XYZ file of C-alpha atoms in Angstrom:
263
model
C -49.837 -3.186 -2.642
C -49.349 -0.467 -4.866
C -46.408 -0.489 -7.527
C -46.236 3.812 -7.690
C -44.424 3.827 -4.602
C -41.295 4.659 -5.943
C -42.499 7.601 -8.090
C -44.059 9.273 -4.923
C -41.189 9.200 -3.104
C -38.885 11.291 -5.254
C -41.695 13.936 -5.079
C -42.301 13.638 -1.376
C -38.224 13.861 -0.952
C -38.420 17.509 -2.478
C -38.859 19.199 0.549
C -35.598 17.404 2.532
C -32.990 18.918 1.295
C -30.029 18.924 3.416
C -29.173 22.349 5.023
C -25.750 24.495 3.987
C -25.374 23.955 7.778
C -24.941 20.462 7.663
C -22.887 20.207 4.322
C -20.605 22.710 6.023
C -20.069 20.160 8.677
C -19.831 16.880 5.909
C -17.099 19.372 4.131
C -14.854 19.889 6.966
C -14.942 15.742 7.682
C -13.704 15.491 3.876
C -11.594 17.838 5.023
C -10.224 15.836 7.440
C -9.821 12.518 6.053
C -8.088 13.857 3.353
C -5.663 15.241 5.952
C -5.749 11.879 7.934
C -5.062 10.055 4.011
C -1.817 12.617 3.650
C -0.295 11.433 6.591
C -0.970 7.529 5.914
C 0.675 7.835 2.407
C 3.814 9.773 3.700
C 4.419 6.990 6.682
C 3.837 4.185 3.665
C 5.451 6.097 0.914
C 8.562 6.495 3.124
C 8.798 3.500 4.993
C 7.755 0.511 2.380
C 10.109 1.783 -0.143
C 8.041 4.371 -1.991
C 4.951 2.883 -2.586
C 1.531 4.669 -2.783
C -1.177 2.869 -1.004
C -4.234 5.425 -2.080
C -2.995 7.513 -4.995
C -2.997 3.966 -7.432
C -2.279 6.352 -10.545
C 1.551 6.551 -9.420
C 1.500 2.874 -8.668
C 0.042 1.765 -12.066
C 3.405 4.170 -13.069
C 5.273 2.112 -11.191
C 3.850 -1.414 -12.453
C 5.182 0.085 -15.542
C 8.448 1.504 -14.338
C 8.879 -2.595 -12.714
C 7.779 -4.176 -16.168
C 10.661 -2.529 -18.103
C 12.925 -3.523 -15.384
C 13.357 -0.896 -13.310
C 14.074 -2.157 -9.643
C 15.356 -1.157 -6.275
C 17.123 1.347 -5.742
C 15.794 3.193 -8.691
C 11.696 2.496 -8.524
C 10.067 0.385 -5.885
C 9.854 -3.165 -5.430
C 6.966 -4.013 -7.903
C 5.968 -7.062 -5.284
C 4.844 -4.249 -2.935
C 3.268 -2.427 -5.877
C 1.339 -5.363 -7.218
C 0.353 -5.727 -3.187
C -1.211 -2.200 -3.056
C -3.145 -2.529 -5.744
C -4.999 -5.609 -5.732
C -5.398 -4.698 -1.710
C -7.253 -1.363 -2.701
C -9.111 -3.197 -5.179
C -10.291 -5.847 -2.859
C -10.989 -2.792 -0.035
C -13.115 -1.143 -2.850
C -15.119 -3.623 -3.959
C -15.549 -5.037 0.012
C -17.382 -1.270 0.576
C -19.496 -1.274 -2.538
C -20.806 -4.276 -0.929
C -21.416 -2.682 2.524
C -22.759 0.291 1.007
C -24.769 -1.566 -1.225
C -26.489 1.247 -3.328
C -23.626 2.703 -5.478
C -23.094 5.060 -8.345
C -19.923 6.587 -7.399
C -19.345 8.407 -11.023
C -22.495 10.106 -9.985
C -21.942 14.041 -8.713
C -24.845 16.106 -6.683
C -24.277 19.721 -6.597
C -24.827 20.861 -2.834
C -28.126 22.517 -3.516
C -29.612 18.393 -4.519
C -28.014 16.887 -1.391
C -30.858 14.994 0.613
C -29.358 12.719 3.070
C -25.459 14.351 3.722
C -23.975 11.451 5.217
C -25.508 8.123 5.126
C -25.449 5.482 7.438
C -23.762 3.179 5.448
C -20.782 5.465 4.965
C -20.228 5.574 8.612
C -20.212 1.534 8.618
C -17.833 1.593 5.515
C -15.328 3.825 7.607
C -15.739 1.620 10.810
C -14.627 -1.245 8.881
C -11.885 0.667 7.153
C -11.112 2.120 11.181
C -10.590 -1.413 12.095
C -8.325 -2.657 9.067
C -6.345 0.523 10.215
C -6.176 -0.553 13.767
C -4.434 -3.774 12.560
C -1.760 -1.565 10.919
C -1.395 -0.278 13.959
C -0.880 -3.202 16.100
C 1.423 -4.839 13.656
C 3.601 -1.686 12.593
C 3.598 -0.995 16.991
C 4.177 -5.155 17.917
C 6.054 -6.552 14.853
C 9.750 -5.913 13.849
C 10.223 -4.350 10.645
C 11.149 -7.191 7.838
C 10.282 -7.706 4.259
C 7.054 -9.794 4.388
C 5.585 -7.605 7.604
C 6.238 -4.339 4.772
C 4.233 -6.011 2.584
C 1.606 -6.828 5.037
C 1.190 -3.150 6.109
C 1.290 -2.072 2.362
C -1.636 -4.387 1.963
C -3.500 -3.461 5.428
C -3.368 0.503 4.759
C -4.289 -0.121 1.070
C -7.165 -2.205 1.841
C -8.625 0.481 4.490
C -7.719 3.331 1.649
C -10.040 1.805 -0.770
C -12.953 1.169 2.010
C -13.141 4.975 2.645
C -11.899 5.987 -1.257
C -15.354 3.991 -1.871
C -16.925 5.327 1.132
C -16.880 9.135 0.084
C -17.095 8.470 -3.377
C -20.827 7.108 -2.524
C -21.622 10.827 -1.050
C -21.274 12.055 -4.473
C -19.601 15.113 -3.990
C -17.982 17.257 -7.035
C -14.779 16.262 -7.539
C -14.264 15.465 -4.354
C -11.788 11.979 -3.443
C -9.831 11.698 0.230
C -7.200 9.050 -1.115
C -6.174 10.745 -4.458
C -6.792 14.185 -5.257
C -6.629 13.943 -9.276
C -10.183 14.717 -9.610
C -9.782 17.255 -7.250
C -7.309 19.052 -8.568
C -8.973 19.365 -12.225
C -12.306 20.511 -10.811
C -10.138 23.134 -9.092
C -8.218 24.527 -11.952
C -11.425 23.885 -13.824
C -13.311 25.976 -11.592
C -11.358 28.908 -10.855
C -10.746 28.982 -15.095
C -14.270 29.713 -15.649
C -15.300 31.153 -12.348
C -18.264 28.724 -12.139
C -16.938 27.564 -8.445
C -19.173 28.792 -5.621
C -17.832 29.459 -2.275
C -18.693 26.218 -0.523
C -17.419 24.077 -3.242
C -14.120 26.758 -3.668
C -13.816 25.967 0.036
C -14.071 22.388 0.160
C -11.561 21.663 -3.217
C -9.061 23.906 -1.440
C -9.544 22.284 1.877
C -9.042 18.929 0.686
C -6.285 19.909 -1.567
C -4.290 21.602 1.368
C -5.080 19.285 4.123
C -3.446 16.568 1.962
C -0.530 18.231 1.772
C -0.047 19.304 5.682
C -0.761 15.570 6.267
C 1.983 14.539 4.582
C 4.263 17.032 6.004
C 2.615 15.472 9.483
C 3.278 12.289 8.876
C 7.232 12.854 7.705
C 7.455 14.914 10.975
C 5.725 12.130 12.707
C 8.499 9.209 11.164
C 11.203 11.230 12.399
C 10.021 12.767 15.856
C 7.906 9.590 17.260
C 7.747 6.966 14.987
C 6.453 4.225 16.707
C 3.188 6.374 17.365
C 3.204 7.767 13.516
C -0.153 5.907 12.486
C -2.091 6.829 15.706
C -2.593 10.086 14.543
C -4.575 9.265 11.661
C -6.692 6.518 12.990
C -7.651 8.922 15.832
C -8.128 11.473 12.990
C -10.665 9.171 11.350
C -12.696 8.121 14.319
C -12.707 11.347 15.536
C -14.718 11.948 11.914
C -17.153 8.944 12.377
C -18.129 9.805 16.060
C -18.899 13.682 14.691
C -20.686 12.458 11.444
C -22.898 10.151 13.514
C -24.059 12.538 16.015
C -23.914 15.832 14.015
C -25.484 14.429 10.621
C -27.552 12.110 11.669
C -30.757 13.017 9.843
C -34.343 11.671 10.533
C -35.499 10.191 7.378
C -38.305 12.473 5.659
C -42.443 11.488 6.045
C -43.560 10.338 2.742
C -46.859 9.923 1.990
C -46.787 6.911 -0.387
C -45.323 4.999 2.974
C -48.567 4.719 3.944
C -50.085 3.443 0.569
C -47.105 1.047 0.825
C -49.655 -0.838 4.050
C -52.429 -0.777 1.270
């Protein structure tokens, strides 16, 4: 069996790069589970006592707003706090097992993508889907009390770090679904020293913006049909799964060291 394999295959991957047609369609998915992620924070952020359950930088704040003392009314309970982060931690480190090969602080420009939307990111966000579905049934089924808040916190915080994990994995520029941090900088950063190109101008915005009308969704959403608030979202995020398996599904390339692999 021959041991060159490996070599061969980054030379016989040259020629499948991913069309702009096809990272036009990943784009507008990021698009939309940022917008999905907006409304999931404003439901938790406004009904758990505002707590975060994807943006962790304001809840490390908080750990530190709880550790001086700081308590209800004034900051949130730091129980809840402590709950969404080791739940996103333990949803994290869950998908870097699913997806199993991982360099997440890795970033390919659109012009190196090969595969646009792996197969593994779809199972990540299936798994994520179903921890969602759980908030669901127990935010529709259960009455509202101390220890089912903290449950939910934990539930929506888990499935935030599946698919924070998830897209992190596609390795696109400054791009993140559950905090937009990143996103913003490469933004500013961009525009600064007009080094963005359109697609990537594009997708920042798009991300940035469909946050933002998320939230404003899910506040409307709390106040006009609360019960039904988080079926929005999940819907959102299947609706994303279904389109990424069917419209970026992408025959793996020919390589010619495959068949020296029989040898």
């Amino acid at each position: 069996m021959s041991t060159e394999a490996p070599a061969d295959r980054i030379v016989d991957r040259a020629a499948a790069h991913a069309t702009p047609a096809l990272i036009a369609v990943r784009d507008r998915l990021l698009v939309a589970l940022a917008f999905s992620s907006g409304i999931y924070e404003a439901i938790c952020f406004l009904s758990f006592g505002k707590v975060f359950t994807g943006f962790q930088t304001g809840n490390i704040v908080f750990l530190g707003l709880g550790a001086a003392g700081t308590r209800p009314p004034f900051g949130p309970d730091p129980v809840r706090v402590v709950t969404s982060l080791v739940a996103f931690a333990a949803g994290a480190a869950l998908a870097v097992r699913i997806l199993k090969a991982f360099d997440g602080d890795k970033e390919v420009e659109d012009d190196n993508v090969f595969e646009v939307w792996p197969r593994r990111v779809s199972i990540t966000l299936v798994a994520a889907l179903v921890v969602q579905v759980g908030f669901l049934a127990v935010w529709m089924a259960v009455p509202p009390s101390n220890d089912v808040s903290n449950i939910l916190i934990g539930l929506n915080a888990f499935a935030m770090g599946m698919q924070m994990n998830a897209i992190r994995s596609l390795h696109v520029p400054g791009i993140s679904t559950t905090a937009e941090t990143a996103t913003v900088i490469s933004w500013i950063s961009g525009i600064a020293t007009w080094s963005l190109k359109a697609p990537a101008a594009r997708r920042l915005t798009g991300v940035l913006v469909s946050t933002a009308v998320g939230a404003i969704v899910g506040d409307w959403l709390l106040s006009h049909a609360h019960t039904y608030a988080p079926v929005l979202p999940a819907l959102v995020i299947a609706l994303v799964i279904e389109i990424a398996s069917v419209s970026l599904k992408q025959e793996p390339p020919l390589l010619a060291s495959d068949n020296n692999l029989e040898d």
